[in-house]
Amino acid sequence: KPKLYRSVIEDVINDVREVFLDEGVDEQVLMELKTLWENKLMQSKAVDGFHSEEQQLLLQVQQQQQQQQQQQQHHHHHHHTQPQPQQTVQQQSQPQQVLIPASQQAPQQQVIVPDSKLIPHMNASGMSAAATAATLALPAGVTPVQQILTNSGQILQVVRTANGAQYIIQPQQPVVLQQQVIPQMQPGGVQAPVIQQVLAPIPGGLSQQTGVIIQPQQILFTGNKTQVIPTTVAAPTTAQAQIPAAGQQQPQQQQAQPQAPLVLQVDGAGDTSSEEEEDEEEDYDDDEEEDKEKDGGEDGQVEEEPLNSEDDVSDEEGQELFDTENVVVCQYDKIHRSKNKWKFHLKDGIMNLNGRDYVFSKAIGDAEW
Amino acid sequence: MAYQLYRNTTLGNSLQESLDELIQSQQITPQLALQVLLQFDKAINLALAQRVRNRVNFRGSLNTYRFCDNVWTFVLNDVEFREVTELVKVDKVKIVACDGKNTGSNTAE
């Protein structure tokens, strides 16, 4: 596949050379085009081993440097035994960023959300839907779940991604977060996944950091000194391996930092809200009974309250969260349908799935509508 | 003219971005950029038809379908793509397919 792309690039560059010359454009510009093109391809990581090893090494070096910086700042405070990817403030000019965990070995990655795909339902704990929507830009598949009010009055938005992991988005204003360990947490028990609050370092390389891991169910803030939080939030991988380690660290942190009274503990979206939903649904049923009868009760699902409903259309298959929209661009030989059973006969396609590129000369598929 | 279908791919987008940068810095004209893209269309169509020889199967549930101007657009959920070598699962995929008949003959050589 890298060879395929290579050959296409070569063909195109060679074919347009003449056009360039006709227009009086220097060959050097042509070379620049080629370099730009190849570099972008390499950066997209959609193709493996596309370009020279040299440039790949360069990328790795950059990533390592970032890790080193974070680790230096790290040792001041929390003695995290596990290598949590940390977030350094790199570009403050960018809007809110949602950090999404990369593979275990990779450092942090940023997901930059330029446009705003807003999900209208919000938790009514202070901010109106419009206000929250205005301040947050969420990628597709990420839904706001809860809002957490910290000691300082900062509202943190907890969002849930397609695979169930939850993250905290911190808004842009610098915030002083004072938190402490919540007494209820269970260090040994992995049943209640634990969150460690990590504050990204202040630009200029000051003081310590903490990171945010949010596991479903429970959100735990670990207290430490007041910090100014920049725009980005570190969310290390949700790998299971980290949970026990995180659990073990909790007691250490407890002893290390006795703190002022705690912050709101927020449970996962599952339990409490469902109880509420049931109550409300009963009311709904009475009111809308007639309508439902008319529909013939097609809708097996009872209406959920707007909050948290339709969190996710798709199944949670434990996939890594990617920002890419999976796209297949191809040609069709034949599209067939029988009742609601569709058959696809496709050819000459390029696919981008989970961030990676694939090609096919033929693709045959089945789907039910 | 060859389908411009493949411009919205990693390969095509990176080319368009590169061309845009060169236009921004005024090293090439938009007209030239367009020529490059047209050439890309030909090259990629040809490469796919000739240099790729593998098969993929997939299965999922169809969420939406659209047929307009002889272009099919599907959105599928919970899809598994299977090649001999590997299996890829996605929870949502969009498929855009142009009419595959008589494409080869359209490219002007």
CSV table of C-alpha atoms in Angstrom, one decimal:
chain,number,residue,atom,x,y,z
A,1,LYS,CA,0.0,0.0,0.0
A,2,PRO,CA,2.8,2.5,0.6
A,3,LYS,CA,4.1,1.4,-2.7
A,4,LEU,CA,0.8,2.2,-4.3
A,5,TYR,CA,0.7,5.7,-2.9
A,6,ARG,CA,4.3,6.2,-3.8
A,7,SER,CA,3.7,5.2,-7.3
A,8,VAL,CA,0.7,7.5,-7.6
A,9,ILE,CA,2.7,10.4,-6.3
A,10,GLU,CA,5.5,9.7,-8.7
A,11,ASP,CA,3.1,9.5,-11.6
A,12,VAL,CA,1.3,12.7,-10.7
A,13,ILE,CA,4.5,14.7,-10.2
A,14,ASN,CA,5.9,13.5,-13.4
A,15,ASP,CA,2.7,14.2,-15.3
A,16,VAL,CA,2.4,17.7,-14.1
A,17,ARG,CA,6.0,18.6,-14.6
A,18,GLU,CA,5.2,19.6,-18.1
A,19,VAL,CA,2.3,21.7,-16.9
A,20,PHE,CA,4.4,23.4,-14.4
A,21,LEU,CA,7.0,24.3,-17.0
A,22,ASP,CA,4.3,25.5,-19.4
A,23,GLU,CA,3.1,27.9,-16.8
A,24,GLY,CA,6.6,29.0,-16.1
A,25,VAL,CA,6.7,27.6,-12.7
A,26,ASP,CA,10.1,26.5,-11.4
A,27,GLU,CA,10.9,22.8,-11.0
A,28,GLN,CA,11.7,23.6,-7.4
A,29,VAL,CA,8.1,24.4,-6.7
A,30,LEU,CA,7.2,21.0,-8.1
A,31,MET,CA,9.7,19.4,-5.7
A,32,GLU,CA,8.2,21.4,-2.9
A,33,LEU,CA,4.8,20.1,-3.8
A,34,LYS,CA,6.0,16.6,-3.7
A,35,THR,CA,7.7,17.1,-0.3
A,36,LEU,CA,4.6,18.7,1.2
A,37,TRP,CA,2.5,15.9,-0.1
A,38,GLU,CA,4.7,13.2,1.2
A,39,ASN,CA,5.0,14.9,4.6
A,40,LYS,CA,1.4,15.2,5.1
A,41,LEU,CA,0.8,11.6,4.2
A,42,MET,CA,3.4,10.6,6.7
A,43,GLN,CA,2.0,12.7,9.4
A,44,SER,CA,-1.5,11.4,8.9
A,45,LYS,CA,-0.2,8.0,10.0
A,46,ALA,CA,-2.8,6.5,7.7
A,47,VAL,CA,-0.1,4.6,5.9
A,48,ASP,CA,2.5,2.6,7.5
A,49,GLY,CA,6.1,3.1,6.8
A,50,PHE,CA,5.4,5.5,4.1
A,51,HIS,CA,8.3,7.7,4.1
A,52,SER,CA,11.9,7.6,5.1
A,53,GLU,CA,12.7,6.2,8.5
A,54,GLU,CA,14.5,9.4,9.2
A,55,GLN,CA,11.4,11.4,9.4
A,56,GLN,CA,9.7,8.8,11.5
A,57,LEU,CA,12.6,8.9,13.9
A,58,LEU,CA,12.2,12.6,14.0
A,59,LEU,CA,8.6,12.3,15.0
A,60,GLN,CA,9.5,9.9,17.7
A,61,VAL,CA,12.2,12.1,19.1
A,62,GLN,CA,9.7,15.0,19.3
A,63,GLN,CA,7.3,12.8,21.2
A,64,GLN,CA,10.0,11.7,23.6
A,65,GLN,CA,11.1,15.2,24.3
A,66,GLN,CA,7.6,16.0,25.3
A,67,GLN,CA,7.5,13.1,27.6
A,68,GLN,CA,10.7,14.1,29.3
A,69,GLN,CA,9.6,17.5,30.0
A,70,GLN,CA,6.5,16.3,31.7
A,71,GLN,CA,8.4,13.8,33.7
A,72,GLN,CA,10.7,16.4,35.0
A,73,GLN,CA,7.9,18.5,36.3
A,74,HIS,CA,6.3,15.4,37.5
A,75,HIS,CA,8.6,14.3,40.2
A,76,HIS,CA,8.0,17.4,42.3
A,77,HIS,CA,4.7,16.3,43.6
A,78,HIS,CA,2.8,13.2,42.9
A,79,HIS,CA,4.8,10.1,42.9
A,80,HIS,CA,3.0,8.4,40.3
A,81,THR,CA,4.6,5.1,39.8
A,82,GLN,CA,3.0,4.6,36.5
A,83,PRO,CA,4.1,6.4,33.5
A,84,GLN,CA,1.1,8.5,32.8
A,85,PRO,CA,1.1,10.5,29.7
A,86,GLN,CA,1.0,14.1,30.7
A,87,GLN,CA,-0.1,17.1,28.9
A,88,THR,CA,2.0,20.1,28.4
A,89,VAL,CA,0.5,23.3,27.2
A,90,GLN,CA,1.7,23.7,23.7
A,91,GLN,CA,-0.5,26.0,21.9
A,92,GLN,CA,-2.7,28.2,23.9
A,93,SER,CA,-4.2,29.9,21.0
A,94,GLN,CA,-6.3,26.9,20.3
A,95,PRO,CA,-9.7,26.4,21.6
A,96,GLN,CA,-10.8,23.7,24.1
A,97,GLN,CA,-9.2,20.5,23.4
A,98,VAL,CA,-10.3,17.1,24.4
A,99,LEU,CA,-7.5,14.7,25.0
A,100,ILE,CA,-8.0,11.3,23.9
A,101,PRO,CA,-5.8,8.4,25.0
A,102,ALA,CA,-3.5,7.0,22.4
A,103,SER,CA,-2.0,3.6,22.4
A,104,GLN,CA,-0.2,2.7,25.6
A,105,GLN,CA,3.3,3.5,24.4
A,106,ALA,CA,2.5,6.7,22.7
A,107,PRO,CA,2.5,10.0,24.5
A,108,GLN,CA,-0.5,12.2,24.7
A,109,GLN,CA,-2.3,13.2,21.7
A,110,GLN,CA,-4.5,16.1,21.2
A,111,VAL,CA,-7.7,16.1,19.4
A,112,ILE,CA,-8.4,19.5,18.2
A,113,VAL,CA,-11.9,20.2,17.6
A,114,PRO,CA,-12.2,23.1,15.3
A,115,ASP,CA,-15.8,23.0,14.4
A,116,SER,CA,-18.5,22.6,16.9
A,117,LYS,CA,-20.6,19.5,16.7
A,118,LEU,CA,-22.8,20.2,19.7
A,119,ILE,CA,-24.9,17.8,21.4
A,120,PRO,CA,-27.8,19.6,22.8
A,121,HIS,CA,-28.6,17.8,26.0
A,122,MET,CA,-26.8,18.8,29.1
A,123,ASN,CA,-27.0,18.2,32.7
A,124,ALA,CA,-28.9,21.0,34.3
A,125,SER,CA,-26.5,21.8,37.1
A,126,GLY,CA,-25.9,25.4,36.5
A,127,MET,CA,-25.1,26.0,33.0
A,128,SER,CA,-27.8,26.2,30.4
A,129,ALA,CA,-27.5,24.0,27.4
A,130,ALA,CA,-26.8,26.9,25.2
A,131,ALA,CA,-24.1,28.2,27.4
A,132,THR,CA,-22.4,24.9,27.7
A,133,ALA,CA,-22.8,24.3,24.1
A,134,ALA,CA,-21.3,27.6,23.4
A,135,THR,CA,-18.3,27.0,25.4
A,136,LEU,CA,-17.6,23.5,24.4
A,137,ALA,CA,-16.9,21.9,21.1
A,138,LEU,CA,-17.3,18.3,21.2
A,139,PRO,CA,-16.3,15.8,18.6
A,140,ALA,CA,-18.9,13.4,17.3
A,141,GLY,CA,-19.6,10.6,19.6
A,142,VAL,CA,-18.7,12.5,22.7
A,143,THR,CA,-21.6,13.5,24.8
A,144,PRO,CA,-21.7,15.6,27.9
A,145,VAL,CA,-22.7,13.6,30.9
A,146,GLN,CA,-22.2,15.6,34.0
A,147,GLN,CA,-21.0,18.9,35.1
A,148,ILE,CA,-18.8,19.1,38.1
A,149,LEU,CA,-18.6,22.1,40.3
A,150,THR,CA,-15.3,22.5,41.9
A,151,ASN,CA,-14.4,24.3,45.0
A,152,SER,CA,-13.5,27.4,43.2
A,153,GLY,CA,-16.7,27.5,41.3
A,154,GLN,CA,-15.3,26.2,38.1
A,155,ILE,CA,-17.6,24.1,36.2
A,156,LEU,CA,-16.0,21.1,34.6
A,157,GLN,CA,-17.8,19.3,31.9
A,158,VAL,CA,-17.6,15.6,31.9
A,159,VAL,CA,-18.2,14.0,28.6
A,160,ARG,CA,-18.5,10.5,27.6
A,161,THR,CA,-17.1,9.1,24.5
A,162,ALA,CA,-18.3,6.3,22.3
A,163,ASN,CA,-16.5,3.6,24.1
A,164,GLY,CA,-17.8,4.6,27.5
A,165,ALA,CA,-14.7,6.3,28.8
A,166,GLN,CA,-15.3,9.7,30.3
A,167,TYR,CA,-13.2,12.7,30.3
A,168,ILE,CA,-13.2,16.0,31.9
A,169,ILE,CA,-13.0,19.0,29.8
A,170,GLN,CA,-11.7,22.1,31.4
A,171,PRO,CA,-12.7,25.4,30.0
A,172,GLN,CA,-10.3,27.9,28.9
A,173,GLN,CA,-10.1,30.3,31.7
A,174,PRO,CA,-7.3,29.6,34.2
A,175,VAL,CA,-8.8,27.9,37.1
A,176,VAL,CA,-7.7,27.2,40.6
A,177,LEU,CA,-8.7,23.8,41.5
A,178,GLN,CA,-8.7,22.8,45.0
A,179,GLN,CA,-9.7,19.3,45.6
A,180,GLN,CA,-9.1,16.6,47.9
A,181,VAL,CA,-9.3,12.9,48.1
A,182,ILE,CA,-12.8,11.7,48.6
A,183,PRO,CA,-12.9,9.5,51.7
A,184,GLN,CA,-15.2,7.0,50.1
A,185,MET,CA,-12.8,5.8,47.6
A,186,GLN,CA,-11.6,2.3,47.6
A,187,PRO,CA,-7.9,2.0,46.9
A,188,GLY,CA,-7.8,-1.7,46.8
A,189,GLY,CA,-11.0,-2.4,45.1
A,190,VAL,CA,-10.8,-2.1,41.4
A,191,GLN,CA,-14.6,-2.3,41.1
A,192,ALA,CA,-14.9,1.3,41.5
A,193,PRO,CA,-12.6,2.8,38.9
A,194,VAL,CA,-10.8,5.7,40.1
A,195,ILE,CA,-9.9,9.0,38.7
A,196,GLN,CA,-6.8,10.9,39.5
A,197,GLN,CA,-6.9,14.6,38.9
A,198,VAL,CA,-4.0,15.9,37.1
A,199,LEU,CA,-3.4,19.5,36.5
A,200,ALA,CA,-1.3,20.3,33.5
A,201,PRO,CA,1.7,22.5,34.2
A,202,ILE,CA,1.6,26.2,34.0
A,203,PRO,CA,3.2,27.5,30.9
A,204,GLY,CA,6.7,28.5,31.8
A,205,GLY,CA,7.3,25.1,33.3
A,206,LEU,CA,6.2,25.8,36.9
A,207,SER,CA,5.1,23.3,39.4
A,208,GLN,CA,3.5,20.0,39.3
A,209,GLN,CA,0.9,18.3,37.3
A,210,THR,CA,-1.8,16.0,37.7
A,211,GLY,CA,-3.8,14.1,35.1
A,212,VAL,CA,-7.3,13.2,34.6
A,213,ILE,CA,-8.3,9.6,34.2
A,214,ILE,CA,-11.9,9.1,34.3
A,215,GLN,CA,-13.3,5.7,34.5
A,216,PRO,CA,-16.9,5.0,34.3
A,217,GLN,CA,-18.7,5.1,37.6
A,218,GLN,CA,-16.8,7.3,39.8
A,219,ILE,CA,-14.9,10.5,39.6
A,220,LEU,CA,-12.3,11.2,42.2
A,221,PHE,CA,-10.4,14.4,42.6
A,222,THR,CA,-7.1,14.2,44.3
A,223,GLY,CA,-6.2,17.3,46.0
A,224,ASN,CA,-3.0,19.2,45.8
A,225,LYS,CA,-1.8,22.7,45.6
A,226,THR,CA,-3.7,25.2,43.8
A,227,GLN,CA,-2.9,25.3,40.1
A,228,VAL,CA,-3.6,27.3,37.2
A,229,ILE,CA,-5.0,25.0,34.6
A,230,PRO,CA,-4.5,25.7,31.0
A,231,THR,CA,-6.8,24.7,28.3
A,232,THR,CA,-5.8,21.1,27.9
A,233,VAL,CA,-6.6,18.1,30.0
A,234,ALA,CA,-4.5,15.0,30.1
A,235,ALA,CA,-6.5,11.9,29.9
A,236,PRO,CA,-4.2,8.9,30.0
A,237,THR,CA,-5.3,5.7,28.5
A,238,THR,CA,-8.2,3.8,29.9
A,239,ALA,CA,-6.2,0.6,29.8
A,240,GLN,CA,-7.2,-1.7,32.6
A,241,ALA,CA,-3.7,-2.0,33.7
A,242,GLN,CA,-3.7,1.4,35.1
A,243,ILE,CA,-6.6,1.0,37.3
A,244,PRO,CA,-5.0,-1.1,40.0
A,245,ALA,CA,-2.0,1.1,40.0
A,246,ALA,CA,-4.2,4.1,40.3
A,247,GLY,CA,-6.0,2.5,43.1
A,248,GLN,CA,-2.9,1.8,45.0
A,249,GLN,CA,-1.7,5.3,44.7
A,250,GLN,CA,-4.7,6.8,46.3
A,251,PRO,CA,-3.7,6.2,49.9
A,252,GLN,CA,-0.4,7.8,49.3
A,253,GLN,CA,-2.0,10.8,48.0
A,254,GLN,CA,-4.4,10.9,50.8
A,255,GLN,CA,-1.7,11.1,53.3
A,256,ALA,CA,0.3,13.5,51.3
A,257,GLN,CA,-2.2,16.1,51.0
A,258,PRO,CA,-4.8,16.7,53.6
A,259,GLN,CA,-7.0,19.3,52.2
A,260,ALA,CA,-10.0,21.4,52.5
A,261,PRO,CA,-13.5,20.0,52.1
A,262,LEU,CA,-14.2,18.1,49.1
A,263,VAL,CA,-15.6,18.5,45.7
A,264,LEU,CA,-18.7,17.1,44.4
A,265,GLN,CA,-18.4,13.5,43.7
A,266,VAL,CA,-20.1,12.6,40.6
A,267,ASP,CA,-21.3,9.1,39.8
A,268,GLY,CA,-21.4,7.6,36.4
A,269,ALA,CA,-24.3,8.3,34.3
A,270,GLY,CA,-25.8,4.9,34.9
A,271,ASP,CA,-27.3,4.5,38.2
A,272,THR,CA,-29.0,7.5,39.7
A,273,SER,CA,-30.3,8.9,36.5
A,274,SER,CA,-32.0,5.8,35.5
A,275,GLU,CA,-34.1,5.9,38.7
A,276,GLU,CA,-35.1,9.3,37.9
A,277,GLU,CA,-35.9,8.3,34.4
A,278,GLU,CA,-38.2,5.7,35.6
A,279,ASP,CA,-40.2,8.1,37.5
A,280,GLU,CA,-40.5,10.5,34.8
A,281,GLU,CA,-41.3,7.8,32.3
A,282,GLU,CA,-44.3,6.8,34.3
A,283,ASP,CA,-45.6,10.3,34.1
A,284,TYR,CA,-44.9,10.3,30.4
A,285,ASP,CA,-46.7,7.2,29.9
A,286,ASP,CA,-49.9,8.4,31.4
A,287,ASP,CA,-49.9,11.6,29.5
A,288,GLU,CA,-48.9,10.2,26.2
A,289,GLU,CA,-50.8,7.0,26.4
A,290,GLU,CA,-53.1,7.9,23.6
A,291,ASP,CA,-50.3,8.8,21.3
A,292,LYS,CA,-48.5,5.6,22.0
A,293,GLU,CA,-51.5,3.6,21.2
A,294,LYS,CA,-51.9,5.3,18.0
A,295,ASP,CA,-48.4,4.4,17.0
A,296,GLY,CA,-49.1,0.9,17.8
A,297,GLY,CA,-46.5,0.9,20.5
A,298,GLU,CA,-43.9,0.5,17.8
A,299,ASP,CA,-41.4,2.2,19.9
A,300,GLY,CA,-40.4,-0.4,22.4
A,301,GLN,CA,-38.3,2.0,24.2
A,302,VAL,CA,-40.0,4.3,26.6
A,303,GLU,CA,-39.0,7.9,26.3
A,304,GLU,CA,-36.0,8.8,28.3
A,305,GLU,CA,-35.5,12.1,29.7
A,306,PRO,CA,-33.6,14.3,27.3
A,307,LEU,CA,-30.5,14.2,29.4
A,308,ASN,CA,-28.3,11.3,28.7
A,309,SER,CA,-30.7,9.9,26.2
A,310,GLU,CA,-29.3,8.7,23.0
A,311,ASP,CA,-25.9,8.8,24.4
A,312,ASP,CA,-24.8,6.5,21.8
A,313,VAL,CA,-26.4,5.0,18.9
A,314,SER,CA,-23.6,2.5,18.2
A,315,ASP,CA,-22.5,-0.4,20.3
A,316,GLU,CA,-19.6,0.0,22.6
A,317,GLU,CA,-17.2,-2.4,21.1
A,318,GLY,CA,-14.2,-1.4,23.1
A,319,GLN,CA,-12.6,0.3,20.2
A,320,GLU,CA,-10.2,3.0,20.6
A,321,LEU,CA,-11.7,6.4,20.1
A,322,PHE,CA,-10.7,8.0,16.8
A,323,ASP,CA,-11.6,11.2,15.5
A,324,THR,CA,-11.8,10.0,11.9
A,325,GLU,CA,-15.0,9.6,10.1
A,326,ASN,CA,-14.6,6.2,8.6
A,327,VAL,CA,-15.1,6.6,4.9
A,328,VAL,CA,-15.0,4.4,1.9
A,329,VAL,CA,-14.7,6.0,-1.5
A,330,CYS,CA,-15.3,3.6,-4.3
A,331,GLN,CA,-17.3,2.6,-7.3
A,332,TYR,CA,-20.3,0.3,-7.4
A,333,ASP,CA,-20.8,-2.6,-9.7
A,334,LYS,CA,-24.1,-3.6,-8.3
A,335,ILE,CA,-26.3,-2.7,-5.5
A,336,HIS,CA,-29.0,-5.1,-4.6
A,337,ARG,CA,-31.9,-5.0,-2.2
A,338,SER,CA,-34.4,-7.6,-1.2
A,339,LYS,CA,-36.9,-6.4,1.4
A,340,ASN,CA,-34.5,-4.9,3.9
A,341,LYS,CA,-31.5,-7.0,3.0
A,342,TRP,CA,-29.0,-5.1,1.0
A,343,LYS,CA,-26.0,-6.5,-0.9
A,344,PHE,CA,-23.2,-4.3,-2.1
A,345,HIS,CA,-20.8,-5.1,-4.9
A,346,LEU,CA,-18.1,-2.5,-4.9
A,347,LYS,CA,-14.8,-2.0,-6.6
A,348,ASP,CA,-11.7,0.1,-6.7
A,349,GLY,CA,-12.0,1.6,-3.3
A,350,ILE,CA,-10.0,3.5,-0.8
A,351,MET,CA,-11.0,3.2,2.8
A,352,ASN,CA,-10.1,5.1,5.9
A,353,LEU,CA,-11.0,3.1,8.9
A,354,ASN,CA,-10.0,4.0,12.4
A,355,GLY,CA,-7.5,6.4,11.0
A,356,ARG,CA,-5.8,4.0,8.7
A,357,ASP,CA,-6.0,3.6,5.0
A,358,TYR,CA,-6.9,0.5,3.1
A,359,VAL,CA,-7.6,-0.2,-0.6
A,360,PHE,CA,-9.5,-2.9,-2.4
A,361,SER,CA,-10.1,-3.9,-6.0
A,362,LYS,CA,-13.3,-5.6,-4.9
A,363,ALA,CA,-15.6,-5.4,-1.9
A,364,ILE,CA,-18.7,-7.4,-1.2
A,365,GLY,CA,-20.9,-6.5,1.7
A,366,ASP,CA,-24.2,-7.3,3.4
A,367,ALA,CA,-26.3,-5.2,5.5
A,368,GLU,CA,-29.8,-5.0,7.0
A,369,TRP,CA,-31.7,-1.9,7.0
B,1,MET,CA,-13.0,12.8,-17.3
B,2,ALA,CA,-12.0,10.5,-14.5
B,3,TYR,CA,-14.0,10.6,-11.3
B,4,GLN,CA,-13.0,13.2,-8.8
B,5,LEU,CA,-14.2,10.8,-6.2
B,6,TYR,CA,-10.8,10.1,-4.7
B,7,ARG,CA,-9.9,13.6,-3.7
B,8,ASN,CA,-11.5,13.1,-0.4
B,9,THR,CA,-9.0,10.5,0.8
B,10,THR,CA,-5.8,10.7,2.7
B,11,LEU,CA,-3.9,10.8,-0.5
B,12,GLY,CA,-6.1,13.3,-2.2
B,13,ASN,CA,-6.6,15.6,0.8
B,14,SER,CA,-2.9,15.8,1.5
B,15,LEU,CA,-2.4,16.8,-2.1
B,16,GLN,CA,-5.1,19.4,-1.9
B,17,GLU,CA,-3.7,20.8,1.3
B,18,SER,CA,-0.2,21.0,-0.2
B,19,LEU,CA,-1.5,22.7,-3.3
B,20,ASP,CA,-3.4,25.2,-1.1
B,21,GLU,CA,-0.2,26.1,0.7
B,22,LEU,CA,1.6,26.7,-2.5
B,23,ILE,CA,-1.3,28.9,-3.7
B,24,GLN,CA,-1.2,30.8,-0.4
B,25,SER,CA,2.5,31.5,-0.8
B,26,GLN,CA,1.7,32.4,-4.4
B,27,GLN,CA,4.1,29.9,-5.8
B,28,ILE,CA,1.5,28.4,-8.1
B,29,THR,CA,-1.7,29.6,-9.5
B,30,PRO,CA,-5.1,28.1,-8.7
B,31,GLN,CA,-5.3,27.1,-12.3
B,32,LEU,CA,-2.2,25.1,-12.0
B,33,ALA,CA,-3.5,23.5,-8.8
B,34,LEU,CA,-6.6,22.4,-10.6
B,35,GLN,CA,-4.5,20.8,-13.4
B,36,VAL,CA,-2.6,18.9,-10.8
B,37,LEU,CA,-5.8,17.7,-9.2
B,38,LEU,CA,-7.2,16.6,-12.6
B,39,GLN,CA,-4.0,14.7,-13.1
B,40,PHE,CA,-4.3,13.1,-9.7
B,41,ASP,CA,-7.8,11.9,-10.6
B,42,LYS,CA,-6.5,10.1,-13.6
B,43,ALA,CA,-3.5,8.7,-11.8
B,44,ILE,CA,-5.5,7.3,-8.9
B,45,ASN,CA,-8.2,5.9,-11.0
B,46,LEU,CA,-5.7,4.1,-13.1
B,47,ALA,CA,-3.7,2.9,-10.1
B,48,LEU,CA,-6.7,1.5,-8.4
B,49,ALA,CA,-7.9,-0.3,-11.5
B,50,GLN,CA,-4.5,-1.8,-12.4
B,51,ARG,CA,-2.3,-2.0,-9.4
B,52,VAL,CA,-4.7,-3.2,-6.7
B,53,ARG,CA,-5.8,-6.7,-6.6
B,54,ASN,CA,-7.4,-7.6,-3.3
B,55,ARG,CA,-10.8,-8.4,-2.0
B,56,VAL,CA,-12.6,-7.2,1.1
B,57,ASN,CA,-15.8,-8.4,2.6
B,58,PHE,CA,-17.9,-6.5,5.0
B,59,ARG,CA,-21.1,-6.9,7.0
B,60,GLY,CA,-23.1,-4.5,9.1
B,61,SER,CA,-26.4,-2.8,9.5
B,62,LEU,CA,-27.6,-0.2,7.2
B,63,ASN,CA,-28.5,3.0,8.8
B,64,THR,CA,-29.2,5.2,5.8
B,65,TYR,CA,-29.0,5.0,2.0
B,66,ARG,CA,-29.2,7.6,-0.7
B,67,PHE,CA,-29.1,7.4,-4.5
B,68,CYS,CA,-28.7,10.7,-6.2
B,69,ASP,CA,-27.1,11.7,-9.5
B,70,ASN,CA,-26.0,8.1,-9.9
B,71,VAL,CA,-24.1,8.2,-6.7
B,72,TRP,CA,-24.9,5.9,-3.8
B,73,THR,CA,-24.2,7.1,-0.3
B,74,PHE,CA,-24.6,4.7,2.6
B,75,VAL,CA,-24.1,4.9,6.3
B,76,LEU,CA,-23.6,1.7,8.0
B,77,ASN,CA,-23.2,0.9,11.7
B,78,ASP,CA,-21.3,-1.8,13.5
B,79,VAL,CA,-19.4,-2.9,10.5
B,80,GLU,CA,-16.8,-5.6,10.2
B,81,PHE,CA,-14.4,-5.4,7.3
B,82,ARG,CA,-12.7,-8.6,6.5
B,83,GLU,CA,-9.7,-9.2,4.5
B,84,VAL,CA,-7.7,-12.3,4.3
B,85,THR,CA,-5.1,-10.9,6.5
B,86,GLU,CA,-7.0,-8.8,9.0
B,87,LEU,CA,-10.3,-7.8,10.5
B,88,VAL,CA,-11.3,-4.2,11.1
B,89,LYS,CA,-14.3,-3.1,13.1
B,90,VAL,CA,-15.9,0.3,13.1
B,91,ASP,CA,-19.1,1.4,14.6
B,92,LYS,CA,-19.9,3.8,11.8
B,93,VAL,CA,-18.8,4.1,8.2
B,94,LYS,CA,-19.9,6.1,5.3
B,95,ILE,CA,-19.6,4.7,1.9
B,96,VAL,CA,-19.7,6.8,-1.2
B,97,ALA,CA,-19.8,5.0,-4.5
B,98,CYS,CA,-19.9,6.2,-8.0
B,99,ASP,CA,-21.2,4.2,-10.9
B,100,GLY,CA,-18.6,1.6,-11.8
B,101,LYS,CA,-19.6,1.0,-15.3
B,102,ASN,CA,-17.5,2.4,-18.2
B,103,THR,CA,-15.2,4.3,-16.1
B,104,GLY,CA,-12.0,3.2,-17.7
B,105,SER,CA,-12.9,4.4,-21.0
B,106,ASN,CA,-13.6,7.9,-19.8
B,107,THR,CA,-10.1,8.8,-18.9
B,108,ALA,CA,-8.5,10.9,-21.6
B,109,GLU,CA,-5.1,9.6,-22.2
